[in-house]
XYZ file of C-alpha atoms in Angstrom:
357
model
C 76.052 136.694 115.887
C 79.332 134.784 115.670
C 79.516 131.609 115.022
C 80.949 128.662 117.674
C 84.274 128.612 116.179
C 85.047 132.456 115.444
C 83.777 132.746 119.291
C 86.688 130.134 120.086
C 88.670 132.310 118.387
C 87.806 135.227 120.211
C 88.602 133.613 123.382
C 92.014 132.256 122.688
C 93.017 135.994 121.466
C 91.709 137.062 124.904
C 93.326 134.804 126.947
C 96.646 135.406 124.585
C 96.195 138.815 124.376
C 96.324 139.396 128.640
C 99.664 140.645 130.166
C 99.514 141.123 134.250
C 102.711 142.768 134.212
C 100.638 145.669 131.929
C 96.964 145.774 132.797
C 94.672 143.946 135.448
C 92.305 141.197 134.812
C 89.065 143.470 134.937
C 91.245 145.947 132.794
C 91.961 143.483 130.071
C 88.047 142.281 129.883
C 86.979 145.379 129.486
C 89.312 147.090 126.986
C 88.675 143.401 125.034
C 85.181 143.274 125.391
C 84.342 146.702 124.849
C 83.450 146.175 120.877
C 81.343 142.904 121.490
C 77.411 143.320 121.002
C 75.931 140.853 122.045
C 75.575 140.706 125.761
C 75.560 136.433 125.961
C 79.108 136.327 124.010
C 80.330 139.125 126.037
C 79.805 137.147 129.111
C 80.436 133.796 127.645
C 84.254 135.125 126.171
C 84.272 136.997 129.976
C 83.931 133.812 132.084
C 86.051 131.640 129.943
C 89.536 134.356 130.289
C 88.579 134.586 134.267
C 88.487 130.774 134.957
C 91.561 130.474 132.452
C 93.235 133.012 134.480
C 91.966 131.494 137.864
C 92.900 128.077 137.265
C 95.946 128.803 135.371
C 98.404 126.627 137.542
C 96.023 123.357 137.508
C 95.692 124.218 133.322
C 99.317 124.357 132.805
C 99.753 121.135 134.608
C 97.078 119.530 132.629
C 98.664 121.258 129.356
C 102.112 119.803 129.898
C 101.754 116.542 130.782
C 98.833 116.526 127.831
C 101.908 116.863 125.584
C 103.967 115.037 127.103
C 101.628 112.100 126.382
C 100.757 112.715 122.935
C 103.762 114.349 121.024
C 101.857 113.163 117.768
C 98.513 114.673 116.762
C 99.160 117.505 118.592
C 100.114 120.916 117.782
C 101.953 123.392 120.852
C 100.908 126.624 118.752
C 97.401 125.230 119.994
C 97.941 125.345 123.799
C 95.401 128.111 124.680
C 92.906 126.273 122.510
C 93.353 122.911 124.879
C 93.629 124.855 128.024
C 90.228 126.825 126.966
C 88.668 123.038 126.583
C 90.599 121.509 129.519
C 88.684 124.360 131.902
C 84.934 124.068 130.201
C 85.890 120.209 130.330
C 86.398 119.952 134.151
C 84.837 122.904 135.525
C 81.785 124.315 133.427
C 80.499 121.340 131.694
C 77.890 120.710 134.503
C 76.161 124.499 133.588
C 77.037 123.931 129.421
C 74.656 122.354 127.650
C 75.557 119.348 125.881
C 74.607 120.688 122.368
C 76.778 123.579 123.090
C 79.565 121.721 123.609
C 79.148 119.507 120.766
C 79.170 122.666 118.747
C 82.235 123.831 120.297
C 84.127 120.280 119.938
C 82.951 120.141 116.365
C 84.260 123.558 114.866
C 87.183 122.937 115.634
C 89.901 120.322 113.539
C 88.551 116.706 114.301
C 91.755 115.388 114.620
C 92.914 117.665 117.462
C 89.859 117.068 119.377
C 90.000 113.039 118.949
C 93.218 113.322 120.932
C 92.554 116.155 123.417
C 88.861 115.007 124.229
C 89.938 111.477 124.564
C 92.754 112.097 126.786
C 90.200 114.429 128.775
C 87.513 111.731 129.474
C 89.881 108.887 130.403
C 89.686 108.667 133.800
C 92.440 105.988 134.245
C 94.441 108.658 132.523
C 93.913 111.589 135.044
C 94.264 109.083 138.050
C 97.799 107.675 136.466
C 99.271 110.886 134.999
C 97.719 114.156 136.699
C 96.007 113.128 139.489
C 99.469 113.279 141.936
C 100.808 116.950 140.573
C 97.354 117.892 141.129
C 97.390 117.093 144.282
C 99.888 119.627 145.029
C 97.793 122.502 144.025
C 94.336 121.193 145.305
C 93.269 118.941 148.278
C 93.301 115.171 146.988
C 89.507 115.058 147.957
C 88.655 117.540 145.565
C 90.696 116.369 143.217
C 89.089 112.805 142.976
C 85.344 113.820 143.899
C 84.803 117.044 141.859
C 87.226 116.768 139.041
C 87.866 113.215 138.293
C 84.730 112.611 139.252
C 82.888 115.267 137.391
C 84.205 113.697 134.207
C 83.046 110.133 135.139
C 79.605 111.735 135.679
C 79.484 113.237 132.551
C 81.239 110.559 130.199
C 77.696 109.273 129.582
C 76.740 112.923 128.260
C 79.540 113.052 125.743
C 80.019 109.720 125.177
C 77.758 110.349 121.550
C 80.602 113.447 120.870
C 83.237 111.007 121.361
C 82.181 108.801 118.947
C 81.338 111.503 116.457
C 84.827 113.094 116.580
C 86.235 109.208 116.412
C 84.866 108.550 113.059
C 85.108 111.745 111.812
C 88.865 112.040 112.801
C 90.100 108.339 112.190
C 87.666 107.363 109.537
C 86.059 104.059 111.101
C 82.722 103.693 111.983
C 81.087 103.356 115.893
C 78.993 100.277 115.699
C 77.111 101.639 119.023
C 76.480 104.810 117.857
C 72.831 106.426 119.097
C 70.224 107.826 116.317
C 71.231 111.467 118.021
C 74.929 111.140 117.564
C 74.525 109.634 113.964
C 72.197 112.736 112.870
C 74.341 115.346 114.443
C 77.342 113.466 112.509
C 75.550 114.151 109.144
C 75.010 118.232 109.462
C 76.603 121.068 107.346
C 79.270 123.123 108.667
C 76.864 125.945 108.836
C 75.183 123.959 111.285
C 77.624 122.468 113.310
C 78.683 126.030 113.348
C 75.784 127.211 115.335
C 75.340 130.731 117.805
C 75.170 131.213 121.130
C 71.501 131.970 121.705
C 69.553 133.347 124.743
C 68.216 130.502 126.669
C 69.244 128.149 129.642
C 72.716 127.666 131.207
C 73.843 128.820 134.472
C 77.218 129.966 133.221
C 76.013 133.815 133.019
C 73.458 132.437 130.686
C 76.039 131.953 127.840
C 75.480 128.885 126.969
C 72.308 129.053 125.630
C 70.381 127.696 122.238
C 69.535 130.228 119.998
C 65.885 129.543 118.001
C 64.870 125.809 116.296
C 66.864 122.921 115.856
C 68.829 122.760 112.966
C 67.673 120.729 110.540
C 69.187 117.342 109.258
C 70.826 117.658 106.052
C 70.556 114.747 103.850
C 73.916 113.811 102.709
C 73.927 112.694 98.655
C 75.265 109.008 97.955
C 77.720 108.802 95.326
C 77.283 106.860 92.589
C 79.910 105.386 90.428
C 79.832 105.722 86.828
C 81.768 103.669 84.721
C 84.768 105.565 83.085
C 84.341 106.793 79.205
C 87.664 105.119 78.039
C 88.754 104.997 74.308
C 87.644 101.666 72.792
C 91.024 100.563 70.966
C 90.593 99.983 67.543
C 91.052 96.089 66.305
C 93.965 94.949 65.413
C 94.594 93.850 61.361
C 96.247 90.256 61.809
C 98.308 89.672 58.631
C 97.544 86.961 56.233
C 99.737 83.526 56.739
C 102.448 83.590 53.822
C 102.770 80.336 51.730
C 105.708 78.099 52.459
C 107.269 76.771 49.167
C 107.883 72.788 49.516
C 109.646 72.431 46.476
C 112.434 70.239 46.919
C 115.490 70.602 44.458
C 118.175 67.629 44.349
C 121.700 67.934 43.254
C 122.652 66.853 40.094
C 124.565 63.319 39.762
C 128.339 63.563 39.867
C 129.815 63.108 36.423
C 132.623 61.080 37.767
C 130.195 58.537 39.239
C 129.857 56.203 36.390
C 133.429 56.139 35.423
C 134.867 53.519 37.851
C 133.813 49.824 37.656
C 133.576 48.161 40.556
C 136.989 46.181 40.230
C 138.437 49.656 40.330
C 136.921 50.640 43.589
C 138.374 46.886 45.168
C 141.549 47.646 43.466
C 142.139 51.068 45.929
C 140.680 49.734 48.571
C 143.426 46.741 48.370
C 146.542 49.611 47.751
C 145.548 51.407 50.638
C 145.491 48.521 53.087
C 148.506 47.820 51.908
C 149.820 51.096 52.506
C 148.676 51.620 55.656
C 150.097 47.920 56.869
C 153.088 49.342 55.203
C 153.380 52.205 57.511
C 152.360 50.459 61.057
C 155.185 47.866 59.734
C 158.244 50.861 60.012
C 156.774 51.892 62.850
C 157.329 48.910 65.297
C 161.009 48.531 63.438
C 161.646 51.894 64.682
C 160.720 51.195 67.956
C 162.715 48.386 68.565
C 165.670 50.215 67.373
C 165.425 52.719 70.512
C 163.550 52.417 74.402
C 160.281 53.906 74.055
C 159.650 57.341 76.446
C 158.395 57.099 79.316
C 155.460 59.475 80.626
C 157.055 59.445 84.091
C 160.468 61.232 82.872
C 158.216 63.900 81.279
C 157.364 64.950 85.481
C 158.889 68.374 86.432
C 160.797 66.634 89.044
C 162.337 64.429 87.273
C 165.996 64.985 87.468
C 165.418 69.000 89.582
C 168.530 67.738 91.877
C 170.701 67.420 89.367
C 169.549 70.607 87.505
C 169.881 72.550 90.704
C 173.538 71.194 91.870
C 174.891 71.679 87.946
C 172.927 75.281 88.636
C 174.964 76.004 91.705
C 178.305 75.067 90.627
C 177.806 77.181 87.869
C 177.106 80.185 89.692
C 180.081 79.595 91.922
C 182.032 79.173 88.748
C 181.235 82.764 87.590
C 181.934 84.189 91.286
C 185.601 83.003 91.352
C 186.099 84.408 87.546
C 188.173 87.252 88.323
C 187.752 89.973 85.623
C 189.957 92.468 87.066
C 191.941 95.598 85.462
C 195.432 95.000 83.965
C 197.718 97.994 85.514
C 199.335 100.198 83.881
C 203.419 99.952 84.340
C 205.450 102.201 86.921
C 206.661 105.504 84.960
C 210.802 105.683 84.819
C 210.850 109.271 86.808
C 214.516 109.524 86.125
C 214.756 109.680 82.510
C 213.217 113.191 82.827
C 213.041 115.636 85.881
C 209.751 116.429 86.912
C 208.274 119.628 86.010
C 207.798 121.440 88.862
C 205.685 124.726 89.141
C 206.501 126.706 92.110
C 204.057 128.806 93.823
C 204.175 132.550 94.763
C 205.456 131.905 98.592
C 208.221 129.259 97.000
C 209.045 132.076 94.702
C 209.815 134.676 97.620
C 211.745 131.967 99.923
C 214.049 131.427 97.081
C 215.035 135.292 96.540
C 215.504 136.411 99.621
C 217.852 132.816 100.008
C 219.717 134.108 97.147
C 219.870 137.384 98.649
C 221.354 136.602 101.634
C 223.961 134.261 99.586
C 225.183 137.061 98.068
């Protein structure tokens, strides 16, 4: 027997795999179904292409508004995947069993069902987004009584599924989650991967369990070890070196015992002098000529008469005339002018002379 998600698979290459321009529904079952053994898939993979077929238009609706709303989290390669889910979800959910479903929802990628399942069972959702283009394909009293409110009658039932697929998809935990939903959370993926079995459901008796219940599988806690690091090895702190504090003095001046003390007063007294000396020829010089003043050190200080003697100077040097002497006029009579006559001159004056003669 196959398990829950290759028979997902099976139906999503059926209901890719049809072309009405080529064969007919009944056709396409058939020639699909032809290799399948066991009569319950057979009929299970059979129902799910003819609803997906009947209620294509309502599907495609639901698909495209679907991703209209969530662009993120979703994938468009997977559209016969949601429209498969979208059909058991609003028309076959009342004849699937619950366990069935949960098997279904949970073999496939947690994250795509969080979004698709969640979008499903919002009711405020189909009432805001679908429930109008809906209501050109189907009567509006259908539409709110067996649709919308199919999945408001059944939100109860899945309500434990939606929390599973929650915390398995987003990571945090459902502080209302039932014992049920927590032990079906914990099972294997050979589990959660279940068959279609033999008993109960009215949809061709498909949906069926097959045997016992699985059994819970006991998940291992982890427990942390501490990490087997390299000790480093201690560190070899040098001994303190000894600071010498010997203290070594200059040697005394040999000239310091040579002058007496009347020496020392005597330079002192010369250099006074000399200095008094000094500041003396000093103030004689300066009453000999004014003292500067700071204020004719100013840049601007005397600039009009700079710029007039500037001026005139420049005019000075315009009206110099440095001009050519010219040579004198040649005296053109002391010698005739040498005169080169051309070819035509040349002719003029023979056939004058001709004629003269």
């Amino acid at each position: 027997k196959m398990k829950f998600s290759e028979l997902l698979e099976q139906c999503v290459a059926c209901v890719k795999g049809f072309n009405p321009v080529i064969n007919t529904i009944d056709s396409h079952a058939d020639n699909f179904l032809q290799n399948f053994k066991d009569p319950y898939e057979k009929v299970f993979v059979k129902q799910i292409f003819y609803g997906c077929v009947r209620y294509q238009d309502f599907l495609k609706v639901f698909i495209k508004i679907f991703f209209d709303k969530n662009p993120v989290g979703t994938n468009r390669n997977d559209q016969v995947m949601y429209m498969i889910f979208a059909y058991v979800s609003f028309f076959r959910l009342d004849e699937l069993a619950i366990e069935d479903f949960r098997k279904l929802v949970m073999s496939q990628d947690p994250v795509k069902m969080h979004t698709l399942i969640q979008f499903i069972f919002n009711s405020d959702n189909l009432r805001q987004h679908l429930r109008q283009p809906w209501m050109e394909l189907y009567d509006y009293q259908y539409i709110d009584d067996t649709i919308i409110g199919g999945i408001d009658k059944n939100y109860q039932s899945v309500s434990d599924i939606l929390r599973i697929v929650e915390r398995k998809a987003t990571g945090r935990a459902a502080g209302n989650v039932s014992a049920s939903a927590a032990s079906h959370s914990n099972l294997s993926d050979s589990q959660s991967q279940g068959t279609l079995g033999q008993s109960g459901g009215a949809a061709g008796r498909a949906s069926g369990l097959s045997g016992a219940e699985n059994e819970e599988a006991v998940k291992k806690v982890t427990e942390p070890k501490p990490f087997n690091l390299t000790k480093p090895r201690p560190k070899v702190i040098p001994q303190p070196q000894a600071l010498q504090r010997e203290t070594k003095a200059n040697p005394v001046p040999k000239n310091l015992f040579k002058k007496s003390y009347l020496d020392i007063e005597r330079d002192k007294e010369e250099r006074r002098k000399a200095k008094t000396e000094a500041i003396r020829k000093e103030y004689e010089e300066n009453t000999k000529k004014r003292f500067s003043l700071a204020t004719e050190q100013r840049p601007t200080i005397g600039k009009f008469e700079r710029t007039k003697q500037e001026l005139e100077e420049k005019l000075q040097t315009e009206l110099k005339f440095s001009g050519t002497k010219p040579r004198k006029m040649p005296n053109f009579e002391k010698s005739e002018a040498a005169v080169k006559l051309t070819a035509a001159a040349v002719k003029r004056e023979a056939l004058a002379l001709q004629k003269a003669q």
